[in-house]
Short mmCIF file of C-alpha atoms in Angstrom, two decimals:
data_model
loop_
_atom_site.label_atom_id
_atom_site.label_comp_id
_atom_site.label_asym_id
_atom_site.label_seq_id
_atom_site.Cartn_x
_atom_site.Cartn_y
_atom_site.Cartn_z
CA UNK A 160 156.02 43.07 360.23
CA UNK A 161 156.44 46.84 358.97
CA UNK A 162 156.53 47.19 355.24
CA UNK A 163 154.95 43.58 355.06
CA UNK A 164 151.30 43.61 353.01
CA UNK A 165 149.26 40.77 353.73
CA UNK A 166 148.57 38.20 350.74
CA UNK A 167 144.57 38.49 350.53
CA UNK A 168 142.26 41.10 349.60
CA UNK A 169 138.93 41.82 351.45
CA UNK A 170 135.67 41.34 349.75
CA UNK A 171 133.64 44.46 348.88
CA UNK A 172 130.84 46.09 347.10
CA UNK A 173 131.51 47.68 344.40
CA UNK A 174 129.40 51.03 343.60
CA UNK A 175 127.10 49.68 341.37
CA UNK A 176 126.11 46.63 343.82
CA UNK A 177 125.76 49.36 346.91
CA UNK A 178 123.55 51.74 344.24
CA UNK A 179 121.02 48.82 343.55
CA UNK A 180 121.02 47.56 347.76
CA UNK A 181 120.55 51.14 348.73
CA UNK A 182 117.87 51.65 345.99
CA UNK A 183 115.72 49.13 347.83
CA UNK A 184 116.85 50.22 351.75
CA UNK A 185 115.78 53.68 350.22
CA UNK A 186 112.08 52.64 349.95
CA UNK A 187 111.64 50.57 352.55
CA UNK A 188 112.75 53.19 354.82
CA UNK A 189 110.64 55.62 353.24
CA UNK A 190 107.86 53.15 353.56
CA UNK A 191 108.67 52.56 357.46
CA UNK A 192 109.54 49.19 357.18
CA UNK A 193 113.47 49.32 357.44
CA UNK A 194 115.31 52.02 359.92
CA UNK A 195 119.28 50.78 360.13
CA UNK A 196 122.08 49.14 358.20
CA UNK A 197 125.34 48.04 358.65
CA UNK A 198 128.11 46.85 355.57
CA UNK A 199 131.04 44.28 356.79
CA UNK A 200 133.78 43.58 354.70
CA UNK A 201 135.22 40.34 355.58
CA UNK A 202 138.13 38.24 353.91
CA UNK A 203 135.81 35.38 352.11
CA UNK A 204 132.42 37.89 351.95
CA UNK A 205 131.05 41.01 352.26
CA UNK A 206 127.26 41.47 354.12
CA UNK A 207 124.95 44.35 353.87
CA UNK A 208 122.66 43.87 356.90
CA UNK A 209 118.95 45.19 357.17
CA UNK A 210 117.79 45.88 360.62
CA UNK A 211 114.07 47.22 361.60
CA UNK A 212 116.04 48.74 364.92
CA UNK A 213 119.58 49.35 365.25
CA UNK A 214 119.23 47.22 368.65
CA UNK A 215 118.08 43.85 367.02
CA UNK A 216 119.03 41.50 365.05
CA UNK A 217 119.25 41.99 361.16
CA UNK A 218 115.93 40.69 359.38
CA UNK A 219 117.84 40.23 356.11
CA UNK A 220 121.15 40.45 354.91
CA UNK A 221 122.32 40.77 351.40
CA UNK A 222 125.35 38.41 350.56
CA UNK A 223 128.37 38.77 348.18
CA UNK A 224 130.46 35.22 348.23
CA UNK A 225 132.95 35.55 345.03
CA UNK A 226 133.76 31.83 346.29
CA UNK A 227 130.30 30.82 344.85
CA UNK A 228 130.48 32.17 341.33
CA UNK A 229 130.89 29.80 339.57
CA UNK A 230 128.04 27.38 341.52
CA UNK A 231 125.50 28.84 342.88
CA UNK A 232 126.02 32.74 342.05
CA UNK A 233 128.02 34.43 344.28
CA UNK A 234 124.91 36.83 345.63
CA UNK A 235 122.38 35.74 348.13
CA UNK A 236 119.59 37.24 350.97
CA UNK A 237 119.10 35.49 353.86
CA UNK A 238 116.54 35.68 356.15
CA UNK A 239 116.64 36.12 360.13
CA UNK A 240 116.07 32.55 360.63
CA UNK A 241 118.96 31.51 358.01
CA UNK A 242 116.71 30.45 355.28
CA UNK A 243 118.04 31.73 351.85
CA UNK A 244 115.28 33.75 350.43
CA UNK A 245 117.01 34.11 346.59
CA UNK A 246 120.93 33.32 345.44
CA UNK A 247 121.79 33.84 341.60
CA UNK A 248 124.57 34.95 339.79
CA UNK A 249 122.86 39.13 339.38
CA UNK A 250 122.12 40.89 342.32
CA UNK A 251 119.51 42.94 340.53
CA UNK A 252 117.85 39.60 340.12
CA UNK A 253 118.47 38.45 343.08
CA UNK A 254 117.25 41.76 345.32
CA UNK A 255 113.66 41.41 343.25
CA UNK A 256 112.91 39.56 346.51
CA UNK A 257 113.12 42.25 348.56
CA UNK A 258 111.12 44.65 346.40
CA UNK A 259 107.65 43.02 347.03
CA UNK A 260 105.97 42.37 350.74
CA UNK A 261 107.00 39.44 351.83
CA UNK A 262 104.07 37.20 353.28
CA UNK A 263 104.35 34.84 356.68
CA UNK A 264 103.72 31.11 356.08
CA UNK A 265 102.64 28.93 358.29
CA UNK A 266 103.90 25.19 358.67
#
């Protein structure tokens, strides 16, 4: 309906939160190991998705769920394989994951 505004609000990042993602994406790309992004504002969460090519899948993506605040912590990254790498209630905490190489594990 015209003049009608809808009754929710997208999540977003706010400049701060983008300055300390794109801090990290910053030197990984310099380093080689990142080469693509993508930011999606949804109505329950907003994503910041790493990609090595713009054709794959994302290997991480940075979460912002204001829904888990008070539990949890509302930030999170996630792995390609779903596996939650770090969630806290800072994102500068909660990126230190990100900052050192991350090693493969075997089962």
């Amino acid at each position: 309906m015209p003049g009608v505004k809808p009754n929710h609000k997208q999540v977003t990042f706010n400049r701060a939160e983008l300055e300390a993602i794109l801090r990290i994406y910053g030197f990984k790309v310099a380093g080689g190991e990142w080469r693509d992004y993508a930011i999606d504002h949804l109505k329950d969460r907003a994503v910041f998705s790493i990609f090595r090519r713009s054709s794959e899948m994302p290997m991480f993506y940075v979460e912002k769920d204001p829904a888990l605040a008070r539990k949890q912590g509302m930030y999170k990254v996630v792995a390609a394989s779903g596996h939650i790498l770090k969630r806290g209630h800072e994102l500068p905490q909660v990126l230190k994951v990100l900052e050192k190489p991350l090693k493969v594990v075997s089962k």
